[in-house]
PDB file of C-alpha atoms in Angstrom:
ATOM      1  CA  MET I 969     176.628 145.773 166.758  1.00 50.00           C
ATOM      2  CA  SER I 970     176.223 149.124 165.023  1.00 50.00           C
ATOM      3  CA  ASP I 971     178.389 147.893 162.109  1.00 53.00           C
ATOM      4  CA  ASN I 972     176.084 144.914 161.546  1.00 52.00           C
ATOM      5  CA  ARG I 973     172.997 147.129 161.457  1.00 54.00           C
ATOM      6  CA  GLN I 974     174.634 149.439 158.892  1.00 55.00           C
ATOM      7  CA  SER I 975     175.526 146.523 156.651  1.00 60.00           C
ATOM      8  CA  LEU I 976     171.975 145.208 156.795  1.00 59.00           C
ATOM      9  CA  SER I 977     170.573 148.625 155.899  1.00 63.00           C
ATOM     10  CA  ASP I 978     172.967 148.899 152.945  1.00 66.00           C
ATOM     11  CA  LEU I 979     171.878 145.449 151.707  1.00 59.00           C
ATOM     12  CA  ALA I 980     168.226 146.452 151.887  1.00 60.00           C
ATOM     13  CA  LYS I 981     168.905 149.592 149.829  1.00 66.00           C
ATOM     14  CA  LEU I 982     170.702 147.593 147.180  1.00 61.00           C
ATOM     15  CA  THR I 983     167.816 145.129 146.818  1.00 59.00           C
ATOM     16  CA  GLU I 984     165.303 147.979 146.544  1.00 58.00           C
ATOM     17  CA  THR I 985     167.265 149.694 143.792  1.00 54.00           C
ATOM     18  CA  GLU I 986     167.583 146.423 141.798  1.00 53.00           C
ATOM     19  CA  ALA I 987     163.835 145.749 142.133  1.00 50.00           C
ATOM     20  CA  GLU I 988     163.020 149.285 140.921  1.00 53.00           C
ATOM     21  CA  LYS I 989     165.092 148.829 137.703  1.00 51.00           C
ATOM     22  CA  PRO I 990     162.990 147.833 134.611  1.00 51.00           C
ATOM     23  CA  ALA I 991     163.377 144.281 133.493  1.00 50.00           C
ATOM     24  CA  GLU I 992     165.311 143.846 130.295  1.00 51.00           C
ATOM     25  CA  ALA I 993     163.576 142.309 127.337  1.00 51.00           C
ATOM     26  CA  PRO I 994     164.605 138.784 126.332  1.00 54.00           C
ATOM     27  CA  ALA I 995     165.849 140.108 123.017  1.00 57.00           C
ATOM     28  CA  GLN I 996     168.123 142.635 124.695  1.00 62.00           C
ATOM     29  CA  VAL I 997     169.494 139.972 127.039  1.00 54.00           C
ATOM     30  CA  ALA I 998     170.239 137.710 124.093  1.00 62.00           C
ATOM     31  CA  ALA I 999     171.962 140.595 122.254  1.00 62.00           C
ATOM     32  CA  ALA I1000     174.092 141.371 125.287  1.00 62.00           C
ATOM     33  CA  GLU I1001     175.144 137.732 125.678  1.00 65.00           C
ATOM     34  CA  ALA I1002     176.009 137.519 121.990  1.00 60.00           C
ATOM     35  CA  ALA I1003     178.062 140.706 122.208  1.00 61.00           C
ATOM     36  CA  GLU I1004     180.022 139.306 125.097  1.00 62.00           C
ATOM     37  CA  ALA I1005     180.618 136.051 123.179  1.00 60.00           C
ATOM     38  CA  GLY I1006     181.774 138.017 120.097  1.00 57.00           C
ATOM     39  CA  ALA I1007     179.051 136.634 117.715  1.00 49.00           C
ATOM     40  CA  PRO I1008     176.663 138.869 115.687  1.00 51.00           C
ATOM     41  CA  ALA I1009     173.248 139.039 117.322  1.00 46.00           C
ATOM     42  CA  GLU I1010     169.948 138.990 115.440  1.00 50.00           C
ATOM     43  CA  THR I1011     167.901 142.130 115.582  1.00 48.00           C
ATOM     44  CA  PRO I1012     164.329 141.934 116.954  1.00 46.00           C
ATOM     45  CA  VAL I1013     162.997 142.861 113.523  1.00 44.00           C
ATOM     46  CA  GLU I1014     164.705 139.893 111.902  1.00 47.00           C
ATOM     47  CA  ALA I1015     163.466 137.587 114.642  1.00 45.00           C
ATOM     48  CA  GLU I1016     159.918 138.763 114.156  1.00 47.00           C
ATOM     49  CA  ALA I1017     160.157 138.460 110.359  1.00 48.00           C
ATOM     50  CA  ALA I1018     160.886 134.741 110.505  1.00 49.00           C
ATOM     51  CA  PRO I1019     158.168 132.832 108.590  1.00 51.00           C
ATOM     52  CA  ALA I1020     155.703 130.798 110.629  1.00 53.00           C
ATOM     53  CA  PRO I1021     155.714 127.021 110.080  1.00 52.00           C
ATOM     54  CA  ALA I1022     153.293 125.861 107.421  1.00 54.00           C
ATOM     55  CA  ALA I1023     150.155 124.085 108.540  1.00 50.00           C
ATOM     56  CA  PRO I1024     150.231 120.311 108.092  1.00 49.00           C
ATOM     57  CA  ALA I1025     148.517 118.874 105.035  1.00 49.00           C
ATOM     58  CA  ALA I1026     146.131 116.856 107.205  1.00 46.00           C
ATOM     59  CA  GLU I1027     144.478 120.062 108.433  1.00 50.00           C
ATOM     60  CA  ALA I1028     143.586 121.154 104.892  1.00 47.00           C
ATOM     61  CA  ALA I1029     139.982 121.204 103.724  1.00 48.00           C
ATOM     62  CA  PRO I1030     138.642 117.702 102.938  1.00 51.00           C
ATOM     63  CA  THR I1031     137.564 118.585  99.408  1.00 52.00           C
ATOM     64  CA  SER I1032     138.526 121.557  97.289  1.00 54.00           C
ATOM     65  CA  ALA I1033     136.039 123.644  95.324  1.00 54.00           C
ATOM     66  CA  PRO I1034     137.011 122.262  91.846  1.00 53.00           C
ATOM     67  CA  ALA I1035     136.720 118.677  93.083  1.00 55.00           C
ATOM     68  CA  ARG I1036     133.298 119.400  94.584  1.00 57.00           C
ATOM     69  CA  GLU I1037     132.137 121.000  91.350  1.00 56.00           C
ATOM     70  CA  GLY I1038     133.326 117.980  89.362  1.00 56.00           C
ATOM     71  CA  ARG I1039     131.501 115.597  91.678  1.00 56.00           C
ATOM     72  CA  GLU I1040     128.298 117.599  91.417  1.00 54.00           C
ATOM     73  CA  GLY I1041     128.677 117.659  87.653  1.00 54.00           C
ATOM     74  CA  ARG I1042     128.969 113.863  87.569  1.00 53.00           C
ATOM     75  CA  ARG I1043     125.764 113.525  89.539  1.00 51.00           C
ATOM     76  CA  GLY I1044     123.758 115.051  86.734  1.00 50.00           C
ATOM     77  CA  ARG I1045     121.004 116.358  88.989  1.00 49.00           C
ATOM     78  CA  ASP I1046     119.972 119.631  90.640  1.00 48.00           C
ATOM     79  CA  GLU I1047     120.686 119.801  94.373  1.00 50.00           C
ATOM     80  CA  GLU I1048     120.728 122.493  96.988  1.00 56.00           C
ATOM     81  CA  VAL I1049     123.737 122.430  99.318  1.00 54.00           C
ATOM     82  CA  ASN I1050     123.991 124.523 102.467  1.00 55.00           C
ATOM     83  CA  LYS I1051     127.187 126.122 103.848  1.00 57.00           C
ATOM     84  CA  ASN I1052     128.180 122.859 105.568  1.00 58.00           C
ATOM     85  CA  GLY I1053     128.017 120.902 102.304  1.00 58.00           C
ATOM     86  CA  VAL I1054     124.872 118.938 103.270  1.00 54.00           C
ATOM     87  CA  ASP I1055     122.215 118.274 100.648  1.00 56.00           C
ATOM     88  CA  THR I1056     118.980 119.992 101.625  1.00 53.00           C
ATOM     89  CA  GLN I1057     116.959 118.699  98.703  1.00 57.00           C
ATOM     90  CA  GLY I1058     116.589 115.254  97.167  1.00 55.00           C
ATOM     91  CA  PRO I1059     117.529 114.459  93.575  1.00 56.00           C
ATOM     92  CA  GLN I1060     115.260 115.916  90.930  1.00 52.00           C
ATOM     93  CA  ILE I1061     114.518 113.047  88.571  1.00 52.00           C
ATOM     94  CA  GLN I1062     113.545 114.216  85.123  1.00 55.00           C
ATOM     95  CA  ALA I1063     111.180 112.109  83.058  1.00 55.00           C
ATOM     96  CA  ILE I1064     112.753 110.753  79.868  1.00 72.00           C
ATOM     97  CA  LEU I1065     110.524 111.222  76.830  1.00 76.00           C
ATOM     98  CA  ARG I1066     110.583 108.167  74.586  1.00 85.00           C
ATOM     99  CA  GLU I1067     110.958 108.384  70.845  1.00 91.00           C
ATOM    100  CA  GLN I1068     108.094 107.929  68.405  1.00 90.00           C
ATOM    101  CA  GLN I1069     107.983 104.475  66.819  1.00 93.00           C
ATOM    102  CA  LEU I1070     106.323 104.324  63.399  1.00 94.00           C
ATOM    103  CA  ASP I1071     106.488 101.988  60.427  1.00 93.00           C
ATOM    104  CA  LYS I1072     107.013 102.920  56.785  1.00 94.00           C
ATOM    105  CA  GLN I1073     103.325 103.781  56.376  1.00 93.00           C
ATOM    106  CA  GLY I1074     103.312 106.138  59.354  1.00 94.00           C
ATOM    107  CA  ARG I1075     101.450 103.752  61.659  1.00 96.00           C
ATOM    108  CA  ALA I1076     102.187 102.648  65.212  1.00 96.00           C
ATOM    109  CA  TYR I1077     102.144  98.885  65.788  1.00 97.00           C
ATOM    110  CA  ALA I1078     101.691  96.979  69.048  1.00 97.00           C
ATOM    111  CA  THR I1079     100.656  93.563  70.333  1.00 97.00           C
ATOM    112  CA  GLY I1080      98.017  93.126  73.037  1.00 97.00           C
ATOM    113  CA  ARG I1081      97.195  90.076  75.158  1.00 97.00           C
ATOM    114  CA  ARG I1082      94.397  89.097  77.519  1.00 97.00           C
ATOM    115  CA  LYS I1083      93.611  85.566  78.754  1.00 95.00           C
ATOM    116  CA  ASP I1084      94.226  83.337  75.696  1.00 95.00           C
ATOM    117  CA  ALA I1085      93.584  86.106  73.136  1.00 97.00           C
ATOM    118  CA  VAL I1086      96.336  87.823  71.160  1.00 98.00           C
ATOM    119  CA  ALA I1087      95.664  91.007  69.158  1.00 98.00           C
ATOM    120  CA  ARG I1088      97.856  92.801  66.626  1.00 98.00           C
ATOM    121  CA  VAL I1089      96.979  96.490  66.381  1.00 97.00           C
ATOM    122  CA  TRP I1090      97.922  99.219  63.877  1.00 97.00           C
ATOM    123  CA  LEU I1091      97.045 102.806  64.763  1.00 96.00           C
ATOM    124  CA  LYS I1092      97.177 106.014  62.710  1.00 95.00           C
ATOM    125  CA  PRO I1093      95.428 109.419  62.756  1.00 96.00           C
ATOM    126  CA  GLY I1094      91.931 109.347  61.309  1.00 95.00           C
ATOM    127  CA  SER I1095      88.235 109.714  62.058  1.00 94.00           C
ATOM    128  CA  GLY I1096      87.959 107.167  64.875  1.00 93.00           C
ATOM    129  CA  LYS I1097      87.075 104.066  62.836  1.00 96.00           C
ATOM    130  CA  ILE I1098      87.963 100.727  64.472  1.00 96.00           C
ATOM    131  CA  VAL I1099      88.083  97.574  62.340  1.00 97.00           C
ATOM    132  CA  VAL I1100      88.547  94.148  63.977  1.00 97.00           C
ATOM    133  CA  ASN I1101      89.245  91.118  61.756  1.00 97.00           C
ATOM    134  CA  GLY I1102      87.927  92.982  58.710  1.00 96.00           C
ATOM    135  CA  ARG I1103      84.628  93.967  60.372  1.00 97.00           C
ATOM    136  CA  ASP I1104      83.495  97.116  62.101  1.00 96.00           C
ATOM    137  CA  GLN I1105      83.673  97.103  65.890  1.00 96.00           C
ATOM    138  CA  GLU I1106      79.880  97.359  66.205  1.00 95.00           C
ATOM    139  CA  VAL I1107      79.509  94.177  64.164  1.00 97.00           C
ATOM    140  CA  TYR I1108      82.332  92.160  65.711  1.00 97.00           C
ATOM    141  CA  PHE I1109      81.682  93.266  69.314  1.00 97.00           C
ATOM    142  CA  ALA I1110      77.914  93.420  69.430  1.00 96.00           C
ATOM    143  CA  ARG I1111      77.762  93.967  73.192  1.00 96.00           C
ATOM    144  CA  PRO I1112      78.103  97.662  74.173  1.00 96.00           C
ATOM    145  CA  THR I1113      80.227  96.751  77.199  1.00 97.00           C
ATOM    146  CA  LEU I1114      82.907  95.255  74.951  1.00 97.00           C
ATOM    147  CA  ARG I1115      83.010  98.367  72.760  1.00 96.00           C
ATOM    148  CA  LEU I1116      83.243 100.457  75.928  1.00 96.00           C
ATOM    149  CA  VAL I1117      86.319  98.462  76.958  1.00 96.00           C
ATOM    150  CA  ILE I1118      88.014  99.126  73.631  1.00 95.00           C
ATOM    151  CA  ASN I1119      87.404 102.896  73.690  1.00 95.00           C
ATOM    152  CA  GLN I1120      88.495 103.402  77.302  1.00 95.00           C
ATOM    153  CA  VAL I1121      92.013 104.327  76.200  1.00 96.00           C
ATOM    154  CA  PHE I1122      90.875 107.171  73.967  1.00 96.00           C
ATOM    155  CA  ASP I1123      88.624 108.530  76.723  1.00 94.00           C
ATOM    156  CA  ILE I1124      91.518 108.582  79.215  1.00 94.00           C
ATOM    157  CA  ALA I1125      93.916 110.220  76.736  1.00 94.00           C
ATOM    158  CA  ASP I1126      91.248 112.645  75.411  1.00 94.00           C
ATOM    159  CA  ARG I1127      91.787 111.405  71.857  1.00 94.00           C
ATOM    160  CA  LYS I1128      88.330 110.077  71.048  1.00 93.00           C
ATOM    161  CA  GLY I1129      87.552 110.109  67.304  1.00 93.00           C
ATOM    162  CA  GLN I1130      91.105 111.127  66.330  1.00 95.00           C
ATOM    163  CA  TYR I1131      92.675 107.753  65.414  1.00 96.00           C
ATOM    164  CA  ASP I1132      91.805 104.856  63.136  1.00 96.00           C
ATOM    165  CA  VAL I1133      92.537 101.340  64.381  1.00 97.00           C
ATOM    166  CA  ILE I1134      92.990  98.120  62.418  1.00 97.00           C
ATOM    167  CA  ALA I1135      93.253  94.979  64.562  1.00 98.00           C
ATOM    168  CA  THR I1136      93.486  91.242  63.998  1.00 98.00           C
ATOM    169  CA  VAL I1137      92.706  89.114  67.032  1.00 98.00           C
ATOM    170  CA  SER I1138      92.695  85.369  67.606  1.00 97.00           C
ATOM    171  CA  GLY I1139      92.194  82.974  70.501  1.00 96.00           C
ATOM    172  CA  GLY I1140      89.938  83.144  73.525  1.00 95.00           C
ATOM    173  CA  GLY I1141      86.414  84.529  73.639  1.00 96.00           C
ATOM    174  CA  LEU I1142      84.957  87.917  72.916  1.00 96.00           C
ATOM    175  CA  SER I1143      85.700  89.261  76.403  1.00 96.00           C
ATOM    176  CA  GLY I1144      89.356  88.254  76.220  1.00 97.00           C
ATOM    177  CA  GLN I1145      89.656  89.563  72.671  1.00 97.00           C
ATOM    178  CA  ALA I1146      88.245  92.947  73.693  1.00 97.00           C
ATOM    179  CA  GLY I1147      90.801  93.161  76.497  1.00 97.00           C
ATOM    180  CA  ALA I1148      93.602  92.194  74.099  1.00 97.00           C
ATOM    181  CA  VAL I1149      92.566  94.884  71.617  1.00 97.00           C
ATOM    182  CA  ARG I1150      92.488  97.486  74.393  1.00 97.00           C
ATOM    183  CA  HIS I1151      95.976  96.452  75.523  1.00 97.00           C
ATOM    184  CA  GLY I1152      97.264  96.731  71.947  1.00 97.00           C
ATOM    185  CA  ILE I1153      95.635 100.133  71.397  1.00 97.00           C
ATOM    186  CA  SER I1154      97.154 101.446  74.642  1.00 96.00           C
ATOM    187  CA  THR I1155     100.688 100.440  73.670  1.00 96.00           C
ATOM    188  CA  ALA I1156     100.315 101.673  70.077  1.00 96.00           C
ATOM    189  CA  LEU I1157      99.002 105.050  71.236  1.00 96.00           C
ATOM    190  CA  THR I1158     101.979 105.569  73.556  1.00 95.00           C
ATOM    191  CA  ARG I1159     104.315 104.744  70.664  1.00 95.00           C
ATOM    192  CA  TYR I1160     102.600 107.281  68.422  1.00 96.00           C
ATOM    193  CA  GLU I1161     102.380 109.955  71.155  1.00 94.00           C
ATOM    194  CA  PRO I1162     105.011 109.263  73.857  1.00 94.00           C
ATOM    195  CA  ALA I1163     103.728 112.223  75.904  1.00 94.00           C
ATOM    196  CA  LEU I1164     100.535 110.259  76.694  1.00 94.00           C
ATOM    197  CA  ARG I1165     102.424 107.392  78.306  1.00 94.00           C
ATOM    198  CA  THR I1166     102.133 108.745  81.856  1.00 94.00           C
ATOM    199  CA  ALA I1167      98.338 109.130  81.793  1.00 95.00           C
ATOM    200  CA  ILE I1168      97.776 105.734  80.160  1.00 95.00           C
ATOM    201  CA  LYS I1169     100.202 103.969  82.488  1.00 95.00           C
ATOM    202  CA  GLN I1170      98.563 105.463  85.593  1.00 95.00           C
ATOM    203  CA  ALA I1171      95.225 104.084  84.376  1.00 94.00           C
ATOM    204  CA  GLY I1172      96.798 100.597  84.221  1.00 95.00           C
ATOM    205  CA  PHE I1173      96.186  99.988  80.516  1.00 96.00           C
ATOM    206  CA  LEU I1174      99.831  99.273  79.655  1.00 96.00           C
ATOM    207  CA  THR I1175     100.014  96.309  82.039  1.00 96.00           C
ATOM    208  CA  ARG I1176      98.823  92.952  80.809  1.00 95.00           C
ATOM    209  CA  ASP I1177      96.006  91.549  82.922  1.00 95.00           C
ATOM    210  CA  PRO I1178      97.518  88.371  84.397  1.00 95.00           C
ATOM    211  CA  ARG I1179      94.216  86.789  85.380  1.00 95.00           C
ATOM    212  CA  VAL I1180      93.521  83.524  83.547  1.00 94.00           C
ATOM    213  CA  VAL I1181      91.241  80.543  84.089  1.00 94.00           C
ATOM    214  CA  GLU I1182      92.399  78.258  86.863  1.00 96.00           C
ATOM    215  CA  ARG I1183      93.246  74.763  85.663  1.00 96.00           C
ATOM    216  CA  LYS I1184      91.054  71.778  86.391  1.00 97.00           C
ATOM    217  CA  LYS I1185      92.182  69.372  89.109  1.00 97.00           C
ATOM    218  CA  TYR I1186      91.860  65.607  89.025  1.00 97.00           C
ATOM    219  CA  GLY I1187      89.190  64.248  91.353  1.00 96.00           C
ATOM    220  CA  ARG I1188      87.045  67.372  90.885  1.00 97.00           C
ATOM    221  CA  ALA I1189      84.484  68.429  88.323  1.00 96.00           C
ATOM    222  CA  LYS I1190      86.244  71.762  87.611  1.00 97.00           C
ATOM    223  CA  ALA I1191      89.030  73.752  89.192  1.00 97.00           C
ATOM    224  CA  ARG I1192      87.379  73.604  92.621  1.00 97.00           C
ATOM    225  CA  ARG I1193      83.908  72.197  91.989  1.00 97.00           C
ATOM    226  CA  SER I1194      83.463  68.758  93.522  1.00 96.00           C
ATOM    227  CA  PHE I1195      81.329  66.002  92.134  1.00 96.00           C
ATOM    228  CA  GLN I1196      77.833  65.688  93.566  1.00 95.00           C
ATOM    229  CA  PHE I1197      77.867  63.612  96.714  1.00 94.00           C
ATOM    230  CA  SER I1198      75.614  60.548  96.638  1.00 93.00           C
ATOM    231  CA  LYS I1199      74.680  59.092  99.975  1.00 92.00           C
ATOM    232  CA  ARG I1200      73.233  55.896  98.494  1.00 86.00           C
TER     233      ARG I1200
END
C-alpha cells in the first residue's frame, strides 16, 4: 500500500516539472526533428524572409491614374471630382462664337420671311439709313408702328444709328413685309457681329413667325365664317 502511494507521488512530481518547463517554439521543434532526420533545417530568419504571395489582379484598383486622366481629357470639359471619383459639378458648356460672314463688299446678307413676304437684306456700318425697295423707310412704311417693328432689333442690340440697311421685299402686305425685313435685319446683324446672337435670339427675332392666314373651307364664307342664315 505504501509502495503505491510513493509511485503516485513520484508521478505527480514528474507532471509538475514537465508543466513548469517552457514550451518550445514551433521553429525549434521543426529544427530538432530535421536534425534527427539528418536534413538541413531552415533558420527562423530565412522562414521569416520568405516573400508574401502577391495580391490577385482582381483586387487592383478599377482604373489607374493615367487612364483616368486620359478619360477626363477626352471629355473636354471642366469637372470637379471628389476623393471617391464622383463628379460634384455638372459639365461646363462653353458657348461657341460663330465666324463673321461678309461678302466681297464687306456687307452681311440675310433673307427674312413673314407670312407671304420675303425680304433680302444687306447690312453694313453706316449712319442708320434704311432703304426698302429703293425708297426710304419713312416713305415705304408710312405707319410709325411698321417702322418701330423694323428698328426693334437695333434697340435690343444697342446699335441704333450705327448700320445702314438696303432691303428688297416682295409678296404679302405692308405688315408682313415689315416683319420680313425685321427677320432679315436680325439674321444679318448676327452674321456681322456674332457676339450679339445671344441677345437677339433671346428676344425671339431670329425665329421665323410661323403664323399665317388660315385657309378658306368649302361651305363657309371664310376660314370659319358661315354664310348668313336665312329662315325664309
